[in-house]
Amino acid sequence: MSLDEHKKPSGNGNGVALSTQVAHRLRLNPSTDHKPDSYEDLQSDFSPLLFSSLERVIHLFLFGVGDQPLHGELYTMNAVNFFVPSFLKAINEKTDESFRSILVEPTPGVYVFEMFQPSFCEMLMSEVENFERWVHDTKFRIMRPNTMNKYGAVLDDFGLETILDKLMDEYIRPMSKVFFPEVGGLTLDSHHGFVVEYGVDRDVELGFHVDDSEVTLNVCLGKQFYGGELFFRGVRCDKHVNTETQPEEILDYVHVPGRAVLHRGRHRHGARATTSGHRCNLILWCRSSVFRELKKYQKDFSSWCGECRREKRERQRLSITATKLELLKRDGISAS
Ligand SMILES: O=C(O)CCC(=O)C(=O)O
Ligand SMILES: [Fe+2]
């Protein structure tokens, strides 16, 4: 199985931007009420109306257009309404033990826990639907979440940037500090947040890949579906990304609405076909610029790459065997 580096699309890459190829951000509250100048005092061969129209178009282009939110309450953090009590309690305590008490680790480095209230999941899904309906009706072309998903939406693009900042700063970083310190878990400082949608008339599956993130939060929002299992195949650095999977690295995980999976971006994974129904997941790729800078000067990633660790153990095993042989020779005992 060969593997893809899953990335956020750039303006003129796989992602779709405006037909002018400029990556465009949609704003939550559009400035549709912009009043252009009348240009009546302008000395020109062209009608002043032409300049007014031009100004209106430029304003629209620079400051964006967008729909009104369906659920205003989604745009400010209301932790009690968004999160389940067990998750909130663990976050308030912020200790290794409190986090461990609410999660399971089905394979090393994959953490699963209950996170969102059902009402929050429903609200977010209907907000995305509302946004997509508007995109469809206005024939506005939006940037898709990444280079591999054709369906879904970037949450920053319809005003959820502030809430995602908070989600990373106050909820994901404290957990990453405990579980992923060796990949910049303490210094996560930017994110890319999006919703992916699967079903027979959407994306069906997602190929084997690593994320363009240090830490990824993946929460199933709903709705009802069959299939869509997330499969994991071990953590790898750039050099070892296509190396074999060891049997103990295999995990197939079944998504449950409201439940979160937290893993390193370099944990190789993919999603099996959603064979019926409609699956919608919230994904937050969290990055650390400090980690990315430091990584440039490192060669050994055995603290998190499964293959670097295996190679290191093998080197140690060979060197112990060689030392033993040397000692035996010195004592005049021939090795059998
Ligand atoms: O569909 C899923 O649950 C996985 C999504 C994913 O891995 C991604 O978008 O990076
Ligand atoms: Fe992914």
Short mmCIF file of C-alpha atoms and ligand atoms in Angstrom, two decimals:
data_model
loop_
_atom_site.label_atom_id
_atom_site.label_comp_id
_atom_site.label_asym_id
_atom_site.label_seq_id
_atom_site.Cartn_x
_atom_site.Cartn_y
_atom_site.Cartn_z
CA MET A 1 0.00 0.00 0.00
CA SER A 2 1.64 3.29 -0.93
CA LEU A 3 0.96 6.36 1.03
CA ASP A 4 -0.10 9.95 0.37
CA GLU A 5 0.99 13.09 2.13
CA HIS A 6 -2.38 14.61 2.90
CA LYS A 7 -2.19 18.38 2.62
CA LYS A 8 -4.25 21.48 2.83
CA PRO A 9 -4.84 22.62 -0.75
CA SER A 10 -3.15 25.76 -1.95
CA GLY A 11 -5.11 28.30 -4.00
CA ASN A 12 -4.15 26.82 -7.32
CA GLY A 13 -3.62 23.21 -6.30
CA ASN A 14 -6.22 20.51 -6.04
CA GLY A 15 -8.42 22.74 -3.96
CA VAL A 16 -10.82 24.93 -5.77
CA ALA A 17 -10.66 28.62 -5.32
CA LEU A 18 -12.38 31.35 -7.28
CA SER A 19 -12.10 31.09 -11.02
CA THR A 20 -9.35 33.74 -10.78
CA GLN A 21 -7.28 31.09 -8.95
CA VAL A 22 -6.94 33.25 -5.86
CA ALA A 23 -7.53 31.41 -2.58
CA HIS A 24 -10.57 33.17 -1.22
CA ARG A 25 -11.93 33.30 2.27
CA LEU A 26 -15.63 33.59 2.90
CA ARG A 27 -16.67 35.81 5.76
CA LEU A 28 -19.42 35.13 8.24
CA ASN A 29 -21.00 38.54 8.17
CA PRO A 30 -20.60 39.89 4.71
CA SER A 31 -20.28 43.55 3.91
CA THR A 32 -23.07 43.36 1.35
CA ASP A 33 -24.18 46.83 2.39
CA HIS A 34 -21.07 48.50 0.98
CA LYS A 35 -22.02 51.78 -0.78
CA PRO A 36 -19.67 52.61 -3.61
CA ASP A 37 -18.80 56.15 -4.55
CA SER A 38 -20.99 57.76 -7.27
CA TYR A 39 -17.89 58.87 -9.26
CA GLU A 40 -19.99 61.68 -10.75
CA ASP A 41 -17.22 64.24 -10.44
CA LEU A 42 -14.70 62.03 -12.25
CA GLN A 43 -13.45 63.38 -15.60
CA SER A 44 -13.56 60.29 -17.79
CA ASP A 45 -14.87 59.00 -21.12
CA PHE A 46 -16.57 56.14 -19.27
CA SER A 47 -19.84 56.30 -17.44
CA PRO A 48 -19.49 56.89 -13.65
CA LEU A 49 -21.71 53.81 -13.23
CA LEU A 50 -18.91 51.63 -14.53
CA PHE A 51 -16.60 52.80 -11.74
CA SER A 52 -19.27 52.28 -9.08
CA SER A 53 -19.84 48.72 -10.26
CA LEU A 54 -16.14 48.06 -10.36
CA GLU A 55 -15.76 49.28 -6.79
CA ARG A 56 -18.61 47.03 -5.64
CA VAL A 57 -17.00 43.99 -7.26
CA ILE A 58 -13.57 44.77 -5.83
CA HIS A 59 -15.04 45.22 -2.36
CA LEU A 60 -16.85 41.90 -2.63
CA PHE A 61 -13.69 40.22 -3.74
CA LEU A 62 -11.49 41.71 -1.01
CA PHE A 63 -13.84 41.45 1.92
CA GLY A 64 -15.75 38.38 1.02
CA VAL A 65 -19.34 37.32 0.90
CA GLY A 66 -21.06 34.74 2.99
CA ASP A 67 -24.26 33.49 4.45
CA GLN A 68 -25.77 34.46 7.76
CA PRO A 69 -25.13 31.82 10.47
CA LEU A 70 -27.92 29.41 11.22
CA HIS A 71 -26.77 28.78 14.81
CA GLY A 72 -25.14 31.90 16.20
CA GLU A 73 -24.30 30.01 19.42
CA LEU A 74 -21.70 27.94 17.53
CA TYR A 75 -19.47 30.94 17.06
CA THR A 76 -18.60 31.58 20.71
CA MET A 77 -17.23 28.92 23.00
CA ASN A 78 -19.83 27.58 25.39
CA ALA A 79 -17.98 24.64 26.88
CA VAL A 80 -20.88 23.30 28.97
CA ASN A 81 -23.12 23.09 25.90
CA PHE A 82 -20.45 21.77 23.55
CA PHE A 83 -18.58 19.12 25.56
CA VAL A 84 -19.64 16.12 27.64
CA PRO A 85 -19.08 16.57 31.42
CA SER A 86 -16.37 13.86 31.69
CA PHE A 87 -14.23 15.62 29.09
CA LEU A 88 -14.71 19.01 30.77
CA LYS A 89 -13.74 17.60 34.15
CA ALA A 90 -10.52 16.11 32.76
CA ILE A 91 -9.66 19.36 30.98
CA ASN A 92 -10.21 21.36 34.17
CA GLU A 93 -7.87 19.07 36.10
CA LYS A 94 -5.31 18.88 33.24
CA THR A 95 -3.36 15.99 34.75
CA ASP A 96 -2.01 12.83 33.21
CA GLU A 97 -4.34 10.76 35.45
CA SER A 98 -7.45 12.82 34.73
CA PHE A 99 -6.93 12.47 30.95
CA ARG A 100 -6.17 8.77 31.25
CA SER A 101 -9.35 8.24 33.26
CA ILE A 102 -11.58 9.32 30.32
CA LEU A 103 -9.80 7.62 27.41
CA VAL A 104 -8.67 4.34 25.96
CA GLU A 105 -5.51 3.75 23.93
CA PRO A 106 -6.35 0.82 21.58
CA THR A 107 -2.88 1.00 19.99
CA PRO A 108 0.05 3.08 21.24
CA GLY A 109 -0.45 6.74 20.30
CA VAL A 110 -4.16 6.59 19.40
CA TYR A 111 -6.39 8.06 22.12
CA VAL A 112 -10.17 7.67 22.05
CA PHE A 113 -12.60 9.56 24.30
CA GLU A 114 -16.13 10.98 24.45
CA MET A 115 -16.00 14.65 23.55
CA PHE A 116 -19.04 16.42 22.04
CA GLN A 117 -22.67 16.58 23.16
CA PRO A 118 -25.13 15.18 20.56
CA SER A 119 -26.80 18.60 20.29
CA PHE A 120 -23.48 20.22 19.38
CA CYS A 121 -22.82 17.59 16.69
CA GLU A 122 -26.24 18.21 15.17
CA MET A 123 -25.83 21.97 15.26
CA LEU A 124 -22.44 21.85 13.55
CA MET A 125 -23.68 19.48 10.86
CA SER A 126 -26.69 21.65 10.08
CA GLU A 127 -24.46 24.75 10.00
CA VAL A 128 -22.23 23.03 7.43
CA GLU A 129 -25.31 22.01 5.42
CA ASN A 130 -26.59 25.58 5.52
CA PHE A 131 -23.23 26.85 4.29
CA GLU A 132 -23.09 24.26 1.52
CA ARG A 133 -26.62 25.08 0.42
CA TRP A 134 -25.61 28.71 0.14
CA VAL A 135 -22.46 27.76 -1.79
CA HIS A 136 -24.60 25.67 -4.14
CA ASP A 137 -27.30 28.33 -4.62
CA THR A 138 -24.85 31.14 -5.28
CA LYS A 139 -22.58 28.87 -7.37
CA PHE A 140 -19.73 30.16 -5.28
CA ARG A 141 -16.67 27.93 -5.61
CA ILE A 142 -15.02 27.14 -2.30
CA MET A 143 -11.74 25.62 -1.25
CA ARG A 144 -12.17 21.96 -0.34
CA PRO A 145 -10.64 20.79 2.96
CA ASN A 146 -7.52 19.10 1.63
CA THR A 147 -5.94 17.40 -1.36
CA MET A 148 -7.82 14.12 -0.81
CA ASN A 149 -11.42 15.03 0.09
CA LYS A 150 -13.76 16.41 -2.56
CA TYR A 151 -16.65 16.96 -0.13
CA GLY A 152 -16.73 18.94 3.08
CA ALA A 153 -15.80 22.47 4.04
CA VAL A 154 -13.04 24.43 5.72
CA LEU A 155 -14.49 25.69 8.99
CA ASP A 156 -12.33 28.82 9.12
CA ASP A 157 -14.01 29.87 5.89
CA PHE A 158 -17.37 30.46 7.48
CA GLY A 159 -16.32 32.16 10.66
CA LEU A 160 -15.39 29.32 13.02
CA GLU A 161 -11.71 30.33 13.22
CA THR A 162 -11.96 31.87 16.71
CA ILE A 163 -13.69 28.86 18.16
CA LEU A 164 -11.12 26.52 16.60
CA ASP A 165 -8.31 28.64 18.08
CA LYS A 166 -9.85 28.10 21.48
CA LEU A 167 -10.40 24.42 20.85
CA MET A 168 -6.71 23.98 20.10
CA ASP A 169 -5.34 26.30 22.80
CA GLU A 170 -7.54 25.29 25.72
CA TYR A 171 -8.50 21.70 24.98
CA ILE A 172 -6.14 19.97 22.56
CA ARG A 173 -2.81 21.46 23.56
CA PRO A 174 -3.14 20.44 27.25
CA MET A 175 -3.76 16.84 26.13
CA SER A 176 -1.02 16.91 23.48
CA LYS A 177 1.42 18.22 26.06
CA VAL A 178 0.86 15.01 28.03
CA PHE A 179 0.58 12.51 25.16
CA PHE A 180 2.69 13.93 22.31
CA PRO A 181 5.51 16.05 23.82
CA GLU A 182 8.10 14.65 21.38
CA VAL A 183 6.27 15.97 18.29
CA GLY A 184 5.68 19.53 19.54
CA GLY A 185 2.55 18.78 21.58
CA LEU A 186 3.43 21.63 23.96
CA THR A 187 3.94 24.20 21.22
CA LEU A 188 0.99 23.66 18.85
CA ASP A 189 0.51 27.11 17.37
CA SER A 190 -1.59 26.84 14.19
CA HIS A 191 -4.37 24.70 12.83
CA HIS A 192 -6.43 23.73 9.82
CA GLY A 193 -10.00 22.76 10.75
CA PHE A 194 -12.51 21.17 8.40
CA VAL A 195 -15.45 18.85 8.07
CA VAL A 196 -15.30 15.78 5.83
CA GLU A 197 -18.40 14.10 4.44
CA TYR A 198 -18.80 10.56 3.22
CA GLY A 199 -21.61 8.55 1.72
CA VAL A 200 -22.68 7.11 -1.59
CA ASP A 201 -23.14 10.55 -3.17
CA ARG A 202 -20.03 12.06 -1.49
CA ASP A 203 -16.49 10.87 -0.82
CA VAL A 204 -16.71 7.13 -0.21
CA GLU A 205 -13.36 6.34 1.40
CA LEU A 206 -10.04 7.96 2.16
CA GLY A 207 -6.74 6.43 1.04
CA PHE A 208 -3.76 5.55 3.22
CA HIS A 209 -1.98 8.77 4.24
CA VAL A 210 -0.27 10.89 6.86
CA ASP A 211 -1.65 14.31 7.79
CA ASP A 212 0.07 17.65 7.41
CA SER A 213 -0.11 18.08 11.18
CA GLU A 214 1.76 17.22 14.36
CA VAL A 215 -1.43 16.23 16.18
CA THR A 216 -4.82 15.45 14.62
CA LEU A 217 -8.19 15.56 16.34
CA ASN A 218 -10.86 13.57 14.48
CA VAL A 219 -14.39 13.63 15.92
CA CYS A 220 -17.34 11.85 14.38
CA LEU A 221 -20.39 14.15 14.30
CA GLY A 222 -22.86 11.65 12.82
CA LYS A 223 -25.20 10.84 11.23
CA GLN A 224 -26.20 7.25 10.63
CA PHE A 225 -23.88 5.16 8.51
CA TYR A 226 -22.31 1.79 7.90
CA GLY A 227 -18.60 1.32 7.34
CA GLY A 228 -16.17 4.22 7.42
CA GLU A 229 -13.73 2.52 9.83
CA LEU A 230 -10.49 4.36 10.45
CA PHE A 231 -7.46 2.11 10.00
CA PHE A 232 -4.08 2.86 11.59
CA ARG A 233 -0.73 1.37 10.57
CA GLY A 234 2.01 2.80 12.80
CA VAL A 235 3.82 6.13 13.13
CA ARG A 236 6.58 7.00 10.65
CA CYS A 237 9.05 9.82 9.95
CA ASP A 238 9.51 11.12 6.38
CA LYS A 239 12.29 8.66 5.60
CA HIS A 240 10.29 5.61 6.71
CA VAL A 241 6.83 6.61 5.59
CA ASN A 242 6.50 3.69 3.15
CA THR A 243 8.05 0.95 5.29
CA GLU A 244 6.26 -2.23 6.30
CA THR A 245 3.64 -2.35 9.04
CA GLN A 246 4.42 -4.52 12.07
CA PRO A 247 1.53 -6.74 13.25
CA GLU A 248 1.26 -4.88 16.58
CA GLU A 249 0.71 -1.59 14.69
CA ILE A 250 -2.56 -2.67 13.11
CA LEU A 251 -5.74 -1.04 14.40
CA ASP A 252 -9.18 -0.79 12.81
CA TYR A 253 -11.38 1.67 14.65
CA VAL A 254 -15.16 2.11 14.30
CA HIS A 255 -16.39 5.72 14.48
CA VAL A 256 -19.09 6.61 17.00
CA PRO A 257 -20.84 10.03 16.91
CA GLY A 258 -19.55 12.40 19.60
CA ARG A 259 -16.40 10.33 20.13
CA ALA A 260 -12.94 11.76 19.42
CA VAL A 261 -9.73 10.17 18.20
CA LEU A 262 -6.48 12.01 18.91
CA HIS A 263 -3.33 10.87 17.12
CA ARG A 264 -0.02 12.09 15.71
CA GLY A 265 -0.26 13.45 12.17
CA ARG A 266 2.48 11.02 11.21
CA HIS A 267 0.42 8.04 12.38
CA ARG A 268 -0.36 6.39 9.03
CA HIS A 269 -4.09 5.96 8.51
CA GLY A 270 -7.03 5.95 6.13
CA ALA A 271 -10.80 5.52 6.17
CA ARG A 272 -12.66 2.55 4.73
CA ALA A 273 -15.70 2.98 2.51
CA THR A 274 -18.84 4.38 4.09
CA THR A 275 -21.14 1.87 2.46
CA SER A 276 -24.48 3.45 3.34
CA GLY A 277 -25.84 6.51 5.08
CA HIS A 278 -23.95 9.73 5.63
CA ARG A 279 -20.83 10.19 7.79
CA CYS A 280 -19.60 13.59 8.83
CA ASN A 281 -16.40 14.16 10.86
CA LEU A 282 -14.73 17.23 12.28
CA ILE A 283 -10.98 17.24 11.71
CA LEU A 284 -8.51 19.61 13.35
CA TRP A 285 -4.91 19.40 12.14
CA CYS A 286 -2.75 21.07 14.80
CA ARG A 287 0.79 22.17 13.97
CA SER A 288 3.87 23.36 15.79
CA SER A 289 6.23 25.73 13.98
CA VAL A 290 8.88 25.10 16.66
CA PHE A 291 8.77 21.34 16.07
CA ARG A 292 8.95 21.80 12.29
CA GLU A 293 12.04 24.01 12.63
CA LEU A 294 13.82 21.65 15.04
CA LYS A 295 13.02 18.63 12.89
CA LYS A 296 15.19 20.01 10.08
CA TYR A 297 18.30 19.38 12.21
CA GLN A 298 17.42 15.88 13.40
CA LYS A 299 18.00 12.45 11.91
CA ASP A 300 16.87 10.08 14.63
CA PHE A 301 13.15 10.03 15.39
CA SER A 302 13.14 6.88 17.48
CA SER A 303 11.11 8.65 20.19
CA TRP A 304 8.07 8.48 17.87
CA CYS A 305 8.83 6.76 14.53
CA GLY A 306 8.19 3.01 14.78
CA GLU A 307 10.80 2.18 12.14
CA CYS A 308 13.57 4.43 13.61
CA ARG A 309 12.90 2.69 16.93
CA ARG A 310 13.07 -0.78 15.33
CA GLU A 311 16.35 0.07 13.57
CA LYS A 312 17.83 1.47 16.78
CA ARG A 313 16.92 -1.70 18.71
CA GLU A 314 18.43 -3.82 15.94
CA ARG A 315 21.69 -1.82 16.10
CA GLN A 316 21.77 -2.26 19.88
CA ARG A 317 21.12 -6.00 19.56
CA LEU A 318 23.95 -6.40 17.04
CA SER A 319 26.37 -4.42 19.15
CA ILE A 320 25.55 -6.49 22.28
CA THR A 321 26.10 -9.72 20.30
CA ALA A 322 29.43 -8.39 18.94
CA THR A 323 30.58 -7.41 22.46
CA LYS A 324 29.63 -10.84 23.83
CA LEU A 325 31.59 -12.57 21.06
CA GLU A 326 34.60 -10.35 21.72
CA LEU A 327 34.52 -11.21 25.46
CA LEU A 328 34.20 -14.93 24.76
CA LYS A 329 37.14 -14.76 22.36
CA ARG A 330 39.23 -12.93 24.93
CA ASP A 331 38.48 -15.67 27.50
CA GLY A 332 39.62 -18.26 24.93
CA ILE A 333 36.18 -19.86 24.67
CA SER A 334 35.06 -20.42 21.14
CA ALA A 335 31.49 -19.49 20.38
CA SER A 336 29.39 -22.37 19.20
O1 LIG B 1 -12.58 10.06 7.58
C1 LIG B 1 -11.90 10.02 8.57
O2 LIG B 1 -12.31 9.74 9.67
C2 LIG B 1 -10.43 10.36 8.42
C3 LIG B 1 -10.19 11.72 7.90
C4 LIG B 1 -8.73 12.00 7.82
O3 LIG B 1 -7.91 11.21 8.10
C5 LIG B 1 -8.29 13.32 7.36
O4 LIG B 1 -9.11 14.08 6.87
O5 LIG B 1 -7.08 13.60 7.47
FE FE B 2 -5.97 12.03 8.03
#
